[in-house]
CSV table of C-alpha atoms in Angstrom, one decimal:
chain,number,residue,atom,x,y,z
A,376,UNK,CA,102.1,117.9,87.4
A,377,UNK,CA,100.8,120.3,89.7
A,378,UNK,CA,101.2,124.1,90.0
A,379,UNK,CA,103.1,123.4,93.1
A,380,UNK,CA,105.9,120.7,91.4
A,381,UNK,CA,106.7,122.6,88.6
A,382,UNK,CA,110.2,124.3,88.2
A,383,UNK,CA,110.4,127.7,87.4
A,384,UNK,CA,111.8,127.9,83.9
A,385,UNK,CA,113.8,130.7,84.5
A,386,UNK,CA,116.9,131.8,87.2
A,387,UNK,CA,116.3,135.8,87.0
A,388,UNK,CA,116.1,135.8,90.6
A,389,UNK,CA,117.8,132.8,92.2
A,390,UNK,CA,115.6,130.3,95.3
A,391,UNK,CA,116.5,126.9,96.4
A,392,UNK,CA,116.4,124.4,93.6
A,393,UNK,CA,117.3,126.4,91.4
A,394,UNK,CA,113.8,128.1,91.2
A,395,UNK,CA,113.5,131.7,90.2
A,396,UNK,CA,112.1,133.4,93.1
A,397,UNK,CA,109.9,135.7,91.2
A,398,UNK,CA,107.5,133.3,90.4
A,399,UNK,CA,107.2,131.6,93.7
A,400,UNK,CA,106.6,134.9,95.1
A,401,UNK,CA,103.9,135.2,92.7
A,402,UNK,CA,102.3,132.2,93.8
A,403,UNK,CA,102.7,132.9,97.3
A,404,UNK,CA,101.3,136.5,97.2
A,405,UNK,CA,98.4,135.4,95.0
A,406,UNK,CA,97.5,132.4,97.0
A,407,UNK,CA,97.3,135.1,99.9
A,408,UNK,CA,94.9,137.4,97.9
A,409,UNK,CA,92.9,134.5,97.6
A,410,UNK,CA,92.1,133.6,100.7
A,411,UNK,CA,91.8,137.0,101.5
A,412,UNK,CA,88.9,137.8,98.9
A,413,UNK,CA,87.3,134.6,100.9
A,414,UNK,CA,87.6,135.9,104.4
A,415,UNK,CA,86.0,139.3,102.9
A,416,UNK,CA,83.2,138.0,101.0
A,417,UNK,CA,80.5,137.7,104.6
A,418,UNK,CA,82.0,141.4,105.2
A,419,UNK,CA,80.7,143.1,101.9
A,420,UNK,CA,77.6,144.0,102.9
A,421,UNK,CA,78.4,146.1,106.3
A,422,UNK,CA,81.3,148.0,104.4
A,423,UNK,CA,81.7,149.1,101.6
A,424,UNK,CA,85.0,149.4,101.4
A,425,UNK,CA,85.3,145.8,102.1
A,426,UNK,CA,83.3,145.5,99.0
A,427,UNK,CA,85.5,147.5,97.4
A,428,UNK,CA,88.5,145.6,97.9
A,429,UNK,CA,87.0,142.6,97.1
A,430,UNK,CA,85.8,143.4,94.2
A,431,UNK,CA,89.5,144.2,93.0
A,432,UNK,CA,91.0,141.3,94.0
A,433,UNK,CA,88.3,139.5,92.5
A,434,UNK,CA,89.1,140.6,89.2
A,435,UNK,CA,92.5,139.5,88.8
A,436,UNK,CA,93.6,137.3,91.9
A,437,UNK,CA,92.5,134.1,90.5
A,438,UNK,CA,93.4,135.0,86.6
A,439,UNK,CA,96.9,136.0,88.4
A,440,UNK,CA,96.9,132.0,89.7
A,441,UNK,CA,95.5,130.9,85.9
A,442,UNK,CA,98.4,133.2,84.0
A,443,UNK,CA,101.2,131.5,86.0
A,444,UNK,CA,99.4,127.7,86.0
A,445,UNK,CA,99.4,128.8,81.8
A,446,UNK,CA,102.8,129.7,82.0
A,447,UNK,CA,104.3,126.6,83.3
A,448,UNK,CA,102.2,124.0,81.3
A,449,UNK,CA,104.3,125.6,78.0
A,450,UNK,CA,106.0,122.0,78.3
A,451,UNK,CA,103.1,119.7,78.7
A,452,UNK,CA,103.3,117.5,75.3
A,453,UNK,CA,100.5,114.3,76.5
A,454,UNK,CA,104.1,112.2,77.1
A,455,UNK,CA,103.0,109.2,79.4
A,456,UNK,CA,105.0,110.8,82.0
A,457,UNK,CA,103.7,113.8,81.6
A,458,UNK,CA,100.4,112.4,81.5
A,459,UNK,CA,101.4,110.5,84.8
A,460,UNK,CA,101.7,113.3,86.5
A,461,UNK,CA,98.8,115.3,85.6
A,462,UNK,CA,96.7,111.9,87.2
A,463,UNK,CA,98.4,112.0,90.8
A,464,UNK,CA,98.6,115.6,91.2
A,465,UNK,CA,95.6,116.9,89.7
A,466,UNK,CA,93.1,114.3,88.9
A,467,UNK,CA,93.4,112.5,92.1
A,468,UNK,CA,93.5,115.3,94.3
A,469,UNK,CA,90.2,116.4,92.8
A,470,UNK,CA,88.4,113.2,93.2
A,471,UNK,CA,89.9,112.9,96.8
A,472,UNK,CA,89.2,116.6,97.9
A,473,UNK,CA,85.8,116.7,96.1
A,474,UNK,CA,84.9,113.7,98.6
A,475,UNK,CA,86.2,115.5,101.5
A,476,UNK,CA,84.6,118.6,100.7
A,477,UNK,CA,81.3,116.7,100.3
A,478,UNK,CA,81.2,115.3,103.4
A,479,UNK,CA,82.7,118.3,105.6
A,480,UNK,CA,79.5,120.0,104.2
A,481,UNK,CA,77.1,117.1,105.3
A,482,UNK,CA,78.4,117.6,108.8
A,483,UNK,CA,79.9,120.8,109.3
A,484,UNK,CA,77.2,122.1,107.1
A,485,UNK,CA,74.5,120.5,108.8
A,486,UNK,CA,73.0,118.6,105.2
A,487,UNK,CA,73.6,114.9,105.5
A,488,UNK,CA,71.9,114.4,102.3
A,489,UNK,CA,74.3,116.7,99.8
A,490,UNK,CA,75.2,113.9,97.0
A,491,UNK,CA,78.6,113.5,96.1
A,492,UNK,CA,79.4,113.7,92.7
A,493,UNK,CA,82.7,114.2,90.5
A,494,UNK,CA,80.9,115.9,87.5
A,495,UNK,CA,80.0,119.0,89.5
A,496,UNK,CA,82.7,120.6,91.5
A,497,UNK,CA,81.9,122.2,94.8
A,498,UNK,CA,83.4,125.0,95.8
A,499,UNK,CA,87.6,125.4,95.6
A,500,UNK,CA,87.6,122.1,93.7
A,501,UNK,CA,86.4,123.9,90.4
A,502,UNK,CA,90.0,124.8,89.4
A,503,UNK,CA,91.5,121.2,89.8
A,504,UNK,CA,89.1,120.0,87.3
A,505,UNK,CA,89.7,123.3,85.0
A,506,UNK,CA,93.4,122.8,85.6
A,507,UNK,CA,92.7,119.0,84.3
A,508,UNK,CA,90.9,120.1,81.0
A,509,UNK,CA,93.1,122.4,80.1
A,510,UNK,CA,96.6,120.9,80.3
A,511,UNK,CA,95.4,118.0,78.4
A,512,UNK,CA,94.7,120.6,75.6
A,513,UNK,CA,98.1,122.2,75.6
A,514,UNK,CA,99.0,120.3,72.8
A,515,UNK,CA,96.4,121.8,71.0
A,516,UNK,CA,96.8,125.4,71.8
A,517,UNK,CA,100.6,125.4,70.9
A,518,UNK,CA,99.7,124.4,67.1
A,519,UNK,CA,97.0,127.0,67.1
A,520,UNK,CA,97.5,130.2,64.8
A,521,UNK,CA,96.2,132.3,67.4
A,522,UNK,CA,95.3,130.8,70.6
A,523,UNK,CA,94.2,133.3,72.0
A,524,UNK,CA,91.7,135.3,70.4
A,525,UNK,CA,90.6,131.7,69.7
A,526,UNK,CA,90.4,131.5,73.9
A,527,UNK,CA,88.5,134.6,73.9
A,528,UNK,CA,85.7,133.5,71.3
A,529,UNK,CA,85.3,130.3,73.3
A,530,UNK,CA,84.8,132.6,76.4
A,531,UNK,CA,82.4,134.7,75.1
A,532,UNK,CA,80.3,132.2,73.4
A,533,UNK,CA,80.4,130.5,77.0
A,534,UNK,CA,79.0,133.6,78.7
A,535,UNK,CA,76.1,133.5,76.7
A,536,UNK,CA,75.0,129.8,76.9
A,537,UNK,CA,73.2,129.4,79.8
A,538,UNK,CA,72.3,125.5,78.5
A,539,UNK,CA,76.0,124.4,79.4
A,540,UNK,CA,74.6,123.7,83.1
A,541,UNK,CA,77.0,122.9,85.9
A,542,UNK,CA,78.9,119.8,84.7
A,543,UNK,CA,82.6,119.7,85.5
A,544,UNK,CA,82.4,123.5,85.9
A,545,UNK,CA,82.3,124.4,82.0
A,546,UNK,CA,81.2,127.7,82.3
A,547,UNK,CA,84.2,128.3,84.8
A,548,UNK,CA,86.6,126.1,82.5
A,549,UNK,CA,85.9,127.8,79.5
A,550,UNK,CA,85.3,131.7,80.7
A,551,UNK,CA,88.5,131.4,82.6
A,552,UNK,CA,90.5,129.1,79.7
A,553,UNK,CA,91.9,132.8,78.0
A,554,UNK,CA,94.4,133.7,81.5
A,555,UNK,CA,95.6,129.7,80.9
A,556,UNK,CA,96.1,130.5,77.0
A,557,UNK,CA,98.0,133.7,78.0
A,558,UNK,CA,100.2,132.0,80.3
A,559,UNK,CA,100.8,129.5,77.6
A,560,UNK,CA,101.6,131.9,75.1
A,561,UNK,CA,103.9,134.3,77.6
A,562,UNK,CA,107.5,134.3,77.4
A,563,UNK,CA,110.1,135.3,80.2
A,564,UNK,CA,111.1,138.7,78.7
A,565,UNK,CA,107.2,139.5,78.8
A,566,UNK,CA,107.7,139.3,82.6
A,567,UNK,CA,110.6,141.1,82.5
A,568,UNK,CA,109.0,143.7,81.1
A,569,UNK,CA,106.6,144.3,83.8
A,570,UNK,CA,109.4,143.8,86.0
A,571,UNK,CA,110.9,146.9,85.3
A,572,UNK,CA,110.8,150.2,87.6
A,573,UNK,CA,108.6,152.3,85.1
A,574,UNK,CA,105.8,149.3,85.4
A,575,UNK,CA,105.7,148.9,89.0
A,576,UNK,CA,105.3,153.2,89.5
A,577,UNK,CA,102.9,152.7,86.8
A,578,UNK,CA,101.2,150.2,88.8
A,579,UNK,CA,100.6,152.4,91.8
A,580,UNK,CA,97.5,154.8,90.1
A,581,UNK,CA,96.7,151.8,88.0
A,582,UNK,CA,95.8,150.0,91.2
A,583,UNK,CA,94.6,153.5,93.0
A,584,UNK,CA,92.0,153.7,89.9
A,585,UNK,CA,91.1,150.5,90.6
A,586,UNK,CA,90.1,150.6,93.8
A,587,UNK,CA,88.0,153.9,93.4
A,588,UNK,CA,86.3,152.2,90.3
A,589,UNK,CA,85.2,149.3,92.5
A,590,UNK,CA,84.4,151.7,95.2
A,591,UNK,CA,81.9,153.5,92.8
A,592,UNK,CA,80.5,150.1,91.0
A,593,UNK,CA,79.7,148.1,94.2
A,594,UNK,CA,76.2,149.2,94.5
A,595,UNK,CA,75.7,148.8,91.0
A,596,UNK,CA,77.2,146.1,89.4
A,597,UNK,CA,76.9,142.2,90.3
A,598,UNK,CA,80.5,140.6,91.7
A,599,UNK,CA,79.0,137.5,90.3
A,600,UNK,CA,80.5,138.6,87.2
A,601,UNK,CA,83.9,138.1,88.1
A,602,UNK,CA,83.3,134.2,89.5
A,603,UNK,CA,82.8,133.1,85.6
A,604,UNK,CA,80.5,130.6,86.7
A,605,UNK,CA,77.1,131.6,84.9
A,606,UNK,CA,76.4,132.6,81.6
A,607,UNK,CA,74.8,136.7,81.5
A,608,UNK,CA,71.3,135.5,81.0
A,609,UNK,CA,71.7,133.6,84.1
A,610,UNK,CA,72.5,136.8,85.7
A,611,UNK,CA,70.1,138.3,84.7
A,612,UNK,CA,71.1,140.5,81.8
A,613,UNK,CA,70.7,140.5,78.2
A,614,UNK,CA,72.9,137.7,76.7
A,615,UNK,CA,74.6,140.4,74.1
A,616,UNK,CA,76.1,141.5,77.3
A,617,UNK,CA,77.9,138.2,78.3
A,618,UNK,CA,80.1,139.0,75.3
A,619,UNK,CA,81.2,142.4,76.2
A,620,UNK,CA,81.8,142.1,80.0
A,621,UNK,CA,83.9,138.9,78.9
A,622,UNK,CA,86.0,141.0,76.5
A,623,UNK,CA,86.4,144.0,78.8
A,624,UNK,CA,86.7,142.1,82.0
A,625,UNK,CA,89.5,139.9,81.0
A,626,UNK,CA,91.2,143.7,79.7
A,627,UNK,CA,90.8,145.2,82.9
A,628,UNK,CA,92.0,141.8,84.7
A,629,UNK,CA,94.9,141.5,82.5
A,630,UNK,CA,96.2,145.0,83.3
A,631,UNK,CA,95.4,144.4,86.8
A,632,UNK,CA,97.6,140.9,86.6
A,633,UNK,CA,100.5,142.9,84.9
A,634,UNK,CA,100.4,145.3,88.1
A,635,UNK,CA,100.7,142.9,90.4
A,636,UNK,CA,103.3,140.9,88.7
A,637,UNK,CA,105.4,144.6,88.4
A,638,UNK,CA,105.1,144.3,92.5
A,639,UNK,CA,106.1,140.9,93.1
A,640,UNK,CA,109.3,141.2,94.5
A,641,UNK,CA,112.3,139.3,92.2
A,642,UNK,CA,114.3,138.1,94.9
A,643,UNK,CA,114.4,135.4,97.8
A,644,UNK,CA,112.6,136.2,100.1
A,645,UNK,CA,111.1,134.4,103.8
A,646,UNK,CA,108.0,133.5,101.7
A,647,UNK,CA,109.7,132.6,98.8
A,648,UNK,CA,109.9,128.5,99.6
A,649,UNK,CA,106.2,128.5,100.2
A,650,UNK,CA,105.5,129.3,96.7
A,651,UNK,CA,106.0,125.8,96.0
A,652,UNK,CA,102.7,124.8,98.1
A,653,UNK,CA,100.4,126.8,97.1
A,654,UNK,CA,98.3,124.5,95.4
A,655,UNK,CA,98.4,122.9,98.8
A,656,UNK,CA,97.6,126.0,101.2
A,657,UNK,CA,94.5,127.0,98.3
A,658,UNK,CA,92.9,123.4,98.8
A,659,UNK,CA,93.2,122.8,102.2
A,660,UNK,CA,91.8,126.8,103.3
A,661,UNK,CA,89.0,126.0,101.7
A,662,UNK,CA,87.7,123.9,105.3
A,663,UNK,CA,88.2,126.4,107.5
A,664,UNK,CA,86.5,129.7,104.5
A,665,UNK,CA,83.5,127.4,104.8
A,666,UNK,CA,83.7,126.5,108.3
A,667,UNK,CA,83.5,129.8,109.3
A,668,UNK,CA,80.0,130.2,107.8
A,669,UNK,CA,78.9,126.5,108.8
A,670,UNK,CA,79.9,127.8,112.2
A,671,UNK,CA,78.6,131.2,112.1
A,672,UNK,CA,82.0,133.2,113.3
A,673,UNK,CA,81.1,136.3,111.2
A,674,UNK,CA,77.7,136.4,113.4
A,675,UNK,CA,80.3,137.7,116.3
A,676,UNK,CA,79.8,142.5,115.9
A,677,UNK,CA,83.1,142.5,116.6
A,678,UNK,CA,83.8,140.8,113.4
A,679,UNK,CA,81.8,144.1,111.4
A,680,UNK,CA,83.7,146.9,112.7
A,681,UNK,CA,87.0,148.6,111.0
A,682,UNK,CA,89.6,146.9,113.3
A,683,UNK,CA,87.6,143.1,113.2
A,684,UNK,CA,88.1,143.6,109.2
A,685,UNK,CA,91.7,144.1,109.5
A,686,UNK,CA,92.1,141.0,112.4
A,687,UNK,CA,89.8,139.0,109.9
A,688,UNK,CA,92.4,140.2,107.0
A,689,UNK,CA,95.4,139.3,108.9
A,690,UNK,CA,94.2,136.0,110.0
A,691,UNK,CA,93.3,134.7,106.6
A,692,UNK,CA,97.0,135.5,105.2
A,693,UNK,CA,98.5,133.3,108.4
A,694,UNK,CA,96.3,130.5,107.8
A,695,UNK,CA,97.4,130.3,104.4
A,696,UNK,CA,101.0,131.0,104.9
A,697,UNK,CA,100.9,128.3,107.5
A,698,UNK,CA,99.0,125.9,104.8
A,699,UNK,CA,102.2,126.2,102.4
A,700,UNK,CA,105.0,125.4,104.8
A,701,UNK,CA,107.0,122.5,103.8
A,702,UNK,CA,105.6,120.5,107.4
A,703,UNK,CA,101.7,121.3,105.9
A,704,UNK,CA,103.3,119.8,102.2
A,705,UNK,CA,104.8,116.5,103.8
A,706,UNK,CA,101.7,115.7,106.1
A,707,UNK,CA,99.3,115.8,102.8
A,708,UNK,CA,102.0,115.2,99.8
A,709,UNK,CA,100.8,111.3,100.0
A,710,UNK,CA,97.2,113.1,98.8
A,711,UNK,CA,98.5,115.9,96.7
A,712,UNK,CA,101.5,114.1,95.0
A,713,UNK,CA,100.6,110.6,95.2
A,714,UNK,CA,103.1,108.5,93.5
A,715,UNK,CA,101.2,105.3,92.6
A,716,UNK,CA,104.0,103.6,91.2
A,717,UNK,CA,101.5,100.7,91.1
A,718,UNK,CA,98.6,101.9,88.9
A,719,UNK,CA,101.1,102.9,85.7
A,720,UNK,CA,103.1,100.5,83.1
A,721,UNK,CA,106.8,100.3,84.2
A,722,UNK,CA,107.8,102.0,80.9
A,723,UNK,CA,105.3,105.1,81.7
A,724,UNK,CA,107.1,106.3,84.9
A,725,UNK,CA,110.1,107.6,84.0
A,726,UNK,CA,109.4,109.3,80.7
């Protein structure tokens, strides 16, 4: 059950299927911030407005993706079927793009002897793994008094245990775990409310603030923060810290995902459809982000100046609007939603 199969629970806004269009524009429009922040990251240190905007999509693009993932796991009860799923299109997807990724970086990366190895996650494949872990503890979050300040504790403690090491991600897994708990805990009148035409005005300076915030913290704060993959000693600060920037980072990321979700249009739109291959479009960017610095196109000037930013911009949201068209989803849905009718009991399939 990946975030790309899973019906919307909701028809506010009608798509195909039966889908509500709101939330596959979410998915769409997020997966495009993603590979967006990626396509800026070699640009940051030429411009600092670059920085600047990468900064702020950092800070909520990927929580954005974690808060809907959250959201439609409410239903995830450890059923074998439900269990089923989880195996073909999350578990086996990570074990088959975590391969792929391994050896695209021994030869497009020029280092034949990188190891391959499921317990530690290179690069996009993090969030398959954290996707894995926490589904199977939906269950667990649902009988929970109150998930998420729980989620929140776990965080923090994370973020200042640098012994955790790199293993399956856990410092990702667990920093990040609170946007999956939110979801979880989310009901559609919550985005209904920032759906409303006072949110998305409010969401205008929100956003403007933003951006000038980043714009003044560049120089002097590390973006590291917001990948959730080290623990503050490891960044070099004081470990007290680790629990404060968790606790005001995931406030500043929440409000930020509650702005973006007042923008997301409601209706059908062109895009709309592609929502449903998202998972498909992050996965399979992730060759050409890294190929570009295996193959050194941001050593090209052009790349530096104002109007290579915006070409570099533009490009990254075709690539991954092309990645989550329906052709894209049936050349790789024997990889991303294998059925393996074979490897299950009879009985397991169709419940």
């Amino acid at each position: 059950m990946s975030l790309a199969t899973v019906p919307a629970p909701a028809r506010t806004g009608a798509a195909k299927g039966g889908r509500d269009a709101f939330y596959d524009n979410a998915k769409y429009l997020a997966i495009v911030l993603v590979a967006m922040g990626h396509a800026w990251e070699p640009l940051r240190d030429d411009s600092r407005a670059a920085a600047a905007f990468y900064t702020t999509v950092y800070a909520f693009h990927m929580p954005a993706f974690i808060v809907i993932s959250g959201y439609f796991s409410r239903s995830f009860d450890a059923s074998p079927g439900r269990l089923k799923r989880l195996i073909t299109g999350v578990a086996v997807p990570y074990v088959v793009f975590e391969v792929a990724y391994t050896l695209f970086k021994r030869t497009a990366g020029d280092d034949p002897g990188y190891p391959i190895s499921l317990l530690d996650p290179w690069y996009l494949t993090w969030f398959l793994i954290a996707l894995f872990v926490w589904r199977l503890t939906t269950p667990l979050w649902k009988v929970i008094r109150w998930p998420l300040p729980l989620a929140l504790a776990i965080a923090a403690l994370a973020s200042v245990s640098p012994s955790i090491g790199d293993d399956l991600d856990l410092q990702r897994v667990l920093q990040f775990l609170p946007f999956f708990v939110l979801g979880l805990v989310l009901k559609p009148e919550h985005f209904q409310l920032v759906r409303r035409k006072e949110a998305r005005m409010l969401a205008v300076p929100v956003f403007a603030a933003a951006l000038l915030f980043a714009y003044w913290a560049v120089p002097r704060m590390n973006a590291a923060w917001f990948y959730r993959r080290d623990s503050a000693q490891e960044l070099g600060a004081p470990g007290w810290t680790g629990v404060a920037m968790t606790l005001a980072m995931f406030g500043c990321s929440a409000i930020l995902v509650a702005c973006f979700f007042a923008w997301v249009p409601g209706r059908g739109l062109w895009f709309t459809a592609l929502g449903a291959g998202t998972l498909y479009g992050y996965l399979l960017h992730g060759f050409l982000a890294k190929g570009s610095r295996f193959w050194d196109w941001y050593e090209v000037d052009w790349v530096h100046t104002t109007w290579g930013e915006i070409v570099v911009t533009l490009f990254a949201a075709a690539v991954i609007t092309v990645l989550c068209t329906p052709p894209v989803q049936r050349a790789f849905r024997f990889v991303m939603e294998p059925r393996m009718e074979w490897a299950f009991k009879r009985d397991t399939a169709g419940r």
